[in-house]
Amino acid sequence: MKSFKPVLLIVFGLLLFSCKEQPLTTLIETDAGMVEGIQEDGFMSFKGIPFAAPPVGDLRWKEPQPVKPWEGVLKADTFGPASPQAQNLRQSEDCLYLNVWTPAKFASEKLPVMFWIHGGGFTAGAPLEATYFGEKLTQKGVIYVSVTYRLGPLGFFAHPELTAESPNKSSGNYGILDMIAALEWVQRNIASFGGDPARVTIFGESAGGAAVSILCASPLCKGLFAGAICQSGGNFRPLEESGTLKGAEQSGLEFMKNLGASSLAELRQLDVQKFFEARGSFRPNVDGYVLSGDQYKLYEAGQYNDVNVIIGSNSDEGGMFVRRQQQMDPGAYKKSLTDRYGDFADRFLSLYPGDTPEQATFSSADMTRDSGFGWASWIWGRLQSRTGNSKVYMYYFDQKDPNNPNSRGAFHAAEIKYVLQNINEERYPAEDIKLSDIMSTYWTNFAKSGNPNGEDLLEWPTFTEQNQTYMYFKSDPETGPVPNLNNLELFEEYYKYQRESK
């Protein structure tokens, strides 16, 4: 038997070698075919991977359809185009692509995944904008995915004929369905890139944050993600007629009339650029399929995807939405409050005074901050902490831009470059670079475990109805009470009145 020992050792060694995992390479097999990315410094990037069929021709205004498998190797070294929009970006109706940055060395690493949804009012933006590049986050041990989705009239056009032809009797939420299709792609494929499909965190800003909240409430998203981060978003205002499927269909009929089209078939043949010559309003709607009802009421009833969340807003969100160069007339400002808020107008005026043009202008900006962002964040946190079992973390970003010394606070979208660590180190001082590192660490810790806390970080307490504590992000982060609480409470009272008046 001794003579067999060398042979047995050789066989055993070969078995060990064959079982040893091979390193991850830039060639990765997806469920539709092989893709080839780029090896970069400490990570690999895969850009322009199709996650759904091109939504063109007869597929315009249809739910995203499966990708047709390809033969050979697809070069994944260039961003896909933006969805058609008024902004001057490389764009095409064939736009359903996503991008993956991975630091994994082996497919078995099961790294957490951060899935970014860009903002832009559901009418603009794209992952190809440098603001949204995610390679620096990968240095903290996460995989970063960004997605393009249909925008404006291509993503949110509803019409009775579209509803009738839909197997789900819905229309107008194609952009949200694109995001869901991309999340399903992640579930099927991210393990091949070294990711863990059980640890996907969705995050986004502005319209992207509103989309995050819609995905959190959508029954179609059960099991697609384990955590969510909403930066300056939320979808909790009282549901108005324009936000229903019926209202969206009516807007679609008016849009079709403005284009001079007589049929859906004719609309599907029009050059997409024609759509930007006609008036129209395009937002997600409550269609009974993607979103089943008023989101506030859904959260009150506990009908949502109960995952850990980080939610927050910025200290001067409204500044970019109010023209300060053309300061408001105090009389016109006060009349606008009366017209809008009726019996509540005097109470709003006491919190948002407007006795001078400058005061009226700043108050208008602050009302935009509180009604559009602060209240939605706060009420989401309150409702989920009341009816859910998951953890809620709230923040307030209050770092003034050092390049804009006259700013009153942190403007809308200012936090993105801090979170993604895309700070220009030549233009920002060390304290901003440090804050960016702190915020990105909290965000990636959350993606890893559902808890943003970690060594060398100030303890970020969970938010509850009994302990409504926020993390204030500024040069020296600190915890504190709900910002502008009296203002938010008045908006909550007013919105409650609106709901009960219907």
PDB file of N, CA and C in Angstrom, residues 266-326:
ATOM      1  N   GLU A 266     -50.444  56.688 -32.891  1.00  0.00           N
ATOM      2  CA  GLU A 266     -49.768  57.862 -33.448  1.00  0.00           C
ATOM      3  C   GLU A 266     -48.734  58.410 -32.468  1.00  0.00           C
ATOM      4  N   LEU A 267     -49.081  58.398 -31.182  1.00  0.00           N
ATOM      5  CA  LEU A 267     -48.133  58.870 -30.162  1.00  0.00           C
ATOM      6  C   LEU A 267     -46.887  58.004 -30.121  1.00  0.00           C
ATOM      7  N   ARG A 268     -47.066  56.708 -30.313  1.00  0.00           N
ATOM      8  CA  ARG A 268     -45.917  55.797 -30.252  1.00  0.00           C
ATOM      9  C   ARG A 268     -44.983  55.977 -31.448  1.00  0.00           C
ATOM     10  N   GLN A 269     -45.467  56.611 -32.487  1.00  0.00           N
ATOM     11  CA  GLN A 269     -44.638  56.838 -33.673  1.00  0.00           C
ATOM     12  C   GLN A 269     -43.972  58.204 -33.677  1.00  0.00           C
ATOM     13  N   LEU A 270     -44.404  59.097 -32.789  1.00  0.00           N
ATOM     14  CA  LEU A 270     -43.837  60.445 -32.763  1.00  0.00           C
ATOM     15  C   LEU A 270     -42.384  60.433 -32.312  1.00  0.00           C
ATOM     16  N   ASP A 271     -41.604  61.336 -32.880  1.00  0.00           N
ATOM     17  CA  ASP A 271     -40.241  61.536 -32.415  1.00  0.00           C
ATOM     18  C   ASP A 271     -40.301  62.015 -30.964  1.00  0.00           C
ATOM     19  N   VAL A 272     -39.476  61.436 -30.106  1.00  0.00           N
ATOM     20  CA  VAL A 272     -39.541  61.737 -28.688  1.00  0.00           C
ATOM     21  C   VAL A 272     -39.306  63.216 -28.403  1.00  0.00           C
ATOM     22  N   GLN A 273     -38.536  63.896 -29.239  1.00  0.00           N
ATOM     23  CA  GLN A 273     -38.261  65.313 -28.997  1.00  0.00           C
ATOM     24  C   GLN A 273     -39.521  66.166 -29.098  1.00  0.00           C
ATOM     25  N   LYS A 274     -40.525  65.668 -29.807  1.00  0.00           N
ATOM     26  CA  LYS A 274     -41.794  66.390 -29.910  1.00  0.00           C
ATOM     27  C   LYS A 274     -42.465  66.513 -28.545  1.00  0.00           C
ATOM     28  N   PHE A 275     -42.201  65.551 -27.677  1.00  0.00           N
ATOM     29  CA  PHE A 275     -42.851  65.560 -26.370  1.00  0.00           C
ATOM     30  C   PHE A 275     -42.444  66.768 -25.534  1.00  0.00           C
ATOM     31  N   PHE A 276     -41.244  67.268 -25.780  1.00  0.00           N
ATOM     32  CA  PHE A 276     -40.755  68.385 -24.980  1.00  0.00           C
ATOM     33  C   PHE A 276     -41.253  69.733 -25.502  1.00  0.00           C
ATOM     34  N   GLU A 277     -42.013  69.703 -26.603  1.00  0.00           N
ATOM     35  CA  GLU A 277     -42.611  70.919 -27.139  1.00  0.00           C
ATOM     36  C   GLU A 277     -44.027  71.126 -26.613  1.00  0.00           C
ATOM     37  N   ALA A 278     -44.557  70.133 -25.917  1.00  0.00           N
ATOM     38  CA  ALA A 278     -45.932  70.205 -25.414  1.00  0.00           C
ATOM     39  C   ALA A 278     -45.929  70.282 -23.885  1.00  0.00           C
ATOM     40  N   ARG A 279     -46.932  70.929 -23.354  1.00  0.00           N
ATOM     41  CA  ARG A 279     -47.072  71.038 -21.899  1.00  0.00           C
ATOM     42  C   ARG A 279     -47.548  69.710 -21.325  1.00  0.00           C
ATOM     43  N   GLY A 280     -47.066  69.421 -20.125  1.00  0.00           N
ATOM     44  CA  GLY A 280     -47.509  68.196 -19.465  1.00  0.00           C
ATOM     45  C   GLY A 280     -46.919  68.084 -18.075  1.00  0.00           C
ATOM     46  N   SER A 281     -47.600  67.357 -17.206  1.00  0.00           N
ATOM     47  CA  SER A 281     -47.117  67.107 -15.844  1.00  0.00           C
ATOM     48  C   SER A 281     -46.984  65.608 -15.669  1.00  0.00           C
ATOM     49  N   PHE A 282     -45.806  65.164 -15.221  1.00  0.00           N
ATOM     50  CA  PHE A 282     -45.541  63.727 -15.174  1.00  0.00           C
ATOM     51  C   PHE A 282     -44.914  63.348 -13.839  1.00  0.00           C
ATOM     52  N   ARG A 283     -45.684  62.619 -13.047  1.00  0.00           N
ATOM     53  CA  ARG A 283     -45.240  62.143 -11.743  1.00  0.00           C
ATOM     54  C   ARG A 283     -45.788  60.739 -11.524  1.00  0.00           C
ATOM     55  N   PRO A 284     -45.247  60.000 -10.571  1.00  0.00           N
ATOM     56  CA  PRO A 284     -45.848  58.707 -10.218  1.00  0.00           C
ATOM     57  C   PRO A 284     -47.279  58.905  -9.725  1.00  0.00           C
ATOM     58  N   ASN A 285     -48.114  57.888  -9.926  1.00  0.00           N
ATOM     59  CA  ASN A 285     -49.501  57.982  -9.479  1.00  0.00           C
ATOM     60  C   ASN A 285     -49.906  56.733  -8.690  1.00  0.00           C
ATOM     61  N   VAL A 286     -50.982  56.884  -7.922  1.00  0.00           N
ATOM     62  CA  VAL A 286     -51.534  55.756  -7.170  1.00  0.00           C
ATOM     63  C   VAL A 286     -52.415  54.960  -8.124  1.00  0.00           C
ATOM     64  N   ASP A 287     -51.873  53.865  -8.634  1.00  0.00           N
ATOM     65  CA  ASP A 287     -52.533  53.105  -9.704  1.00  0.00           C
ATOM     66  C   ASP A 287     -53.159  51.801  -9.220  1.00  0.00           C
ATOM     67  N   GLY A 288     -53.020  51.489  -7.932  1.00  0.00           N
ATOM     68  CA  GLY A 288     -53.561  50.235  -7.425  1.00  0.00           C
ATOM     69  C   GLY A 288     -52.688  49.033  -7.718  1.00  0.00           C
ATOM     70  N   TYR A 289     -51.575  49.262  -8.353  1.00  0.00           N
ATOM     71  CA  TYR A 289     -50.673  48.158  -8.710  1.00  0.00           C
ATOM     72  C   TYR A 289     -49.276  48.429  -8.147  1.00  0.00           C
ATOM     73  N   VAL A 290     -48.608  49.459  -8.633  1.00  0.00           N
ATOM     74  CA  VAL A 290     -47.313  49.839  -8.071  1.00  0.00           C
ATOM     75  C   VAL A 290     -47.503  50.429  -6.679  1.00  0.00           C
ATOM     76  N   LEU A 291     -48.493  51.277  -6.545  1.00  0.00           N
ATOM     77  CA  LEU A 291     -48.803  51.912  -5.263  1.00  0.00           C
ATOM     78  C   LEU A 291     -50.303  51.818  -5.049  1.00  0.00           C
ATOM     79  N   SER A 292     -50.697  51.272  -3.899  1.00  0.00           N
ATOM     80  CA  SER A 292     -52.106  50.910  -3.718  1.00  0.00           C
ATOM     81  C   SER A 292     -52.961  51.991  -3.073  1.00  0.00           C
ATOM     82  N   GLY A 293     -52.351  53.052  -2.536  1.00  0.00           N
ATOM     83  CA  GLY A 293     -53.166  54.074  -1.905  1.00  0.00           C
ATOM     84  C   GLY A 293     -52.343  55.225  -1.380  1.00  0.00           C
ATOM     85  N   ASP A 294     -53.015  56.153  -0.709  1.00  0.00           N
ATOM     86  CA  ASP A 294     -52.376  57.286  -0.044  1.00  0.00           C
ATOM     87  C   ASP A 294     -51.281  56.740   0.874  1.00  0.00           C
ATOM     88  N   GLN A 295     -50.041  57.170   0.639  1.00  0.00           N
ATOM     89  CA  GLN A 295     -48.926  56.547   1.349  1.00  0.00           C
ATOM     90  C   GLN A 295     -48.965  56.826   2.853  1.00  0.00           C
ATOM     91  N   TYR A 296     -49.435  57.974   3.241  1.00  0.00           N
ATOM     92  CA  TYR A 296     -49.584  58.279   4.670  1.00  0.00           C
ATOM     93  C   TYR A 296     -50.485  57.236   5.322  1.00  0.00           C
ATOM     94  N   LYS A 297     -51.612  56.968   4.687  1.00  0.00           N
ATOM     95  CA  LYS A 297     -52.566  56.011   5.252  1.00  0.00           C
ATOM     96  C   LYS A 297     -52.017  54.583   5.223  1.00  0.00           C
ATOM     97  N   LEU A 298     -51.242  54.259   4.186  1.00  0.00           N
ATOM     98  CA  LEU A 298     -50.620  52.938   4.134  1.00  0.00           C
ATOM     99  C   LEU A 298     -49.686  52.738   5.321  1.00  0.00           C
ATOM    100  N   TYR A 299     -48.913  53.784   5.646  1.00  0.00           N
ATOM    101  CA  TYR A 299     -47.987  53.681   6.770  1.00  0.00           C
ATOM    102  C   TYR A 299     -48.730  53.666   8.100  1.00  0.00           C
ATOM    103  N   GLU A 300     -49.813  54.413   8.194  1.00  0.00           N
ATOM    104  CA  GLU A 300     -50.630  54.356   9.404  1.00  0.00           C
ATOM    105  C   GLU A 300     -51.122  52.937   9.666  1.00  0.00           C
ATOM    106  N   ALA A 301     -51.446  52.225   8.582  1.00  0.00           N
ATOM    107  CA  ALA A 301     -51.988  50.863   8.694  1.00  0.00           C
ATOM    108  C   ALA A 301     -50.902  49.805   8.719  1.00  0.00           C
ATOM    109  N   GLY A 302     -49.637  50.201   8.634  1.00  0.00           N
ATOM    110  CA  GLY A 302     -48.547  49.235   8.635  1.00  0.00           C
ATOM    111  C   GLY A 302     -48.415  48.457   7.344  1.00  0.00           C
ATOM    112  N   GLN A 303     -48.929  49.009   6.250  1.00  0.00           N
ATOM    113  CA  GLN A 303     -48.908  48.318   4.956  1.00  0.00           C
ATOM    114  C   GLN A 303     -47.753  48.838   4.102  1.00  0.00           C
ATOM    115  N   TYR A 304     -46.560  48.362   4.382  1.00  0.00           N
ATOM    116  CA  TYR A 304     -45.375  48.785   3.651  1.00  0.00           C
ATOM    117  C   TYR A 304     -44.277  47.759   3.885  1.00  0.00           C
ATOM    118  N   ASN A 305     -43.173  47.913   3.195  1.00  0.00           N
ATOM    119  CA  ASN A 305     -42.029  47.027   3.372  1.00  0.00           C
ATOM    120  C   ASN A 305     -41.228  47.516   4.579  1.00  0.00           C
ATOM    121  N   ASP A 306     -41.320  46.788   5.658  1.00  0.00           N
ATOM    122  CA  ASP A 306     -40.776  47.216   6.948  1.00  0.00           C
ATOM    123  C   ASP A 306     -39.285  46.910   7.024  1.00  0.00           C
ATOM    124  N   VAL A 307     -38.473  47.829   6.508  1.00  0.00           N
ATOM    125  CA  VAL A 307     -37.018  47.662   6.518  1.00  0.00           C
ATOM    126  C   VAL A 307     -36.398  48.827   7.285  1.00  0.00           C
ATOM    127  N   ASN A 308     -35.169  48.639   7.745  1.00  0.00           N
ATOM    128  CA  ASN A 308     -34.454  49.721   8.419  1.00  0.00           C
ATOM    129  C   ASN A 308     -34.274  50.899   7.468  1.00  0.00           C
ATOM    130  N   VAL A 309     -34.386  52.115   8.007  1.00  0.00           N
ATOM    131  CA  VAL A 309     -34.317  53.302   7.154  1.00  0.00           C
ATOM    132  C   VAL A 309     -33.465  54.396   7.778  1.00  0.00           C
ATOM    133  N   ILE A 310     -32.822  55.163   6.904  1.00  0.00           N
ATOM    134  CA  ILE A 310     -32.239  56.465   7.236  1.00  0.00           C
ATOM    135  C   ILE A 310     -33.021  57.487   6.419  1.00  0.00           C
ATOM    136  N   ILE A 311     -33.492  58.552   7.085  1.00  0.00           N
ATOM    137  CA  ILE A 311     -34.315  59.559   6.409  1.00  0.00           C
ATOM    138  C   ILE A 311     -33.834  60.931   6.845  1.00  0.00           C
ATOM    139  N   GLY A 312     -33.750  61.879   5.911  1.00  0.00           N
ATOM    140  CA  GLY A 312     -33.347  63.215   6.323  1.00  0.00           C
ATOM    141  C   GLY A 312     -33.514  64.259   5.253  1.00  0.00           C
ATOM    142  N   SER A 313     -33.159  65.489   5.631  1.00  0.00           N
ATOM    143  CA  SER A 313     -33.278  66.627   4.713  1.00  0.00           C
ATOM    144  C   SER A 313     -32.218  67.657   5.063  1.00  0.00           C
ATOM    145  N   ASN A 314     -32.195  68.749   4.312  1.00  0.00           N
ATOM    146  CA  ASN A 314     -31.157  69.773   4.451  1.00  0.00           C
ATOM    147  C   ASN A 314     -31.729  71.076   5.000  1.00  0.00           C
ATOM    148  N   SER A 315     -30.849  71.921   5.532  1.00  0.00           N
ATOM    149  CA  SER A 315     -31.308  73.097   6.272  1.00  0.00           C
ATOM    150  C   SER A 315     -31.798  74.238   5.392  1.00  0.00           C
ATOM    151  N   ASP A 316     -31.399  74.278   4.123  1.00  0.00           N
ATOM    152  CA  ASP A 316     -31.907  75.327   3.229  1.00  0.00           C
ATOM    153  C   ASP A 316     -32.368  74.711   1.916  1.00  0.00           C
ATOM    154  N   GLU A 317     -33.176  73.665   2.012  1.00  0.00           N
ATOM    155  CA  GLU A 317     -33.706  72.973   0.829  1.00  0.00           C
ATOM    156  C   GLU A 317     -34.412  73.940  -0.117  1.00  0.00           C
ATOM    157  N   GLY A 318     -35.157  74.886   0.458  1.00  0.00           N
ATOM    158  CA  GLY A 318     -36.001  75.745  -0.378  1.00  0.00           C
ATOM    159  C   GLY A 318     -35.260  76.828  -1.110  1.00  0.00           C
ATOM    160  N   GLY A 319     -34.002  77.053  -0.739  1.00  0.00           N
ATOM    161  CA  GLY A 319     -33.272  78.170  -1.334  1.00  0.00           C
ATOM    162  C   GLY A 319     -33.170  78.118  -2.841  1.00  0.00           C
ATOM    163  N   MET A 320     -32.969  76.919  -3.392  1.00  0.00           N
ATOM    164  CA  MET A 320     -32.787  76.821  -4.843  1.00  0.00           C
ATOM    165  C   MET A 320     -34.109  76.895  -5.604  1.00  0.00           C
ATOM    166  N   PHE A 321     -35.237  76.813  -4.866  1.00  0.00           N
ATOM    167  CA  PHE A 321     -36.533  76.843  -5.521  1.00  0.00           C
ATOM    168  C   PHE A 321     -37.190  78.224  -5.472  1.00  0.00           C
ATOM    169  N   VAL A 322     -36.560  79.154  -4.772  1.00  0.00           N
ATOM    170  CA  VAL A 322     -37.112  80.509  -4.650  1.00  0.00           C
ATOM    171  C   VAL A 322     -36.092  81.498  -5.193  1.00  0.00           C
ATOM    172  N   ARG A 323     -36.521  82.325  -6.115  1.00  0.00           N
ATOM    173  CA  ARG A 323     -35.611  83.296  -6.732  1.00  0.00           C
ATOM    174  C   ARG A 323     -35.354  84.460  -5.779  1.00  0.00           C
ATOM    175  N   ARG A 324     -34.165  84.481  -5.245  1.00  0.00           N
ATOM    176  CA  ARG A 324     -33.861  85.546  -4.290  1.00  0.00           C
ATOM    177  C   ARG A 324     -33.481  86.848  -4.990  1.00  0.00           C
ATOM    178  N   GLN A 325     -33.093  86.747  -6.243  1.00  0.00           N
ATOM    179  CA  GLN A 325     -32.740  87.965  -6.971  1.00  0.00           C
ATOM    180  C   GLN A 325     -33.984  88.830  -7.209  1.00  0.00           C
ATOM    181  N   GLN A 326     -35.145  88.186  -7.274  1.00  0.00           N
ATOM    182  CA  GLN A 326     -36.396  88.906  -7.472  1.00  0.00           C
ATOM    183  C   GLN A 326     -37.224  88.757  -6.199  1.00  0.00           C
TER     184      GLN A 326
END
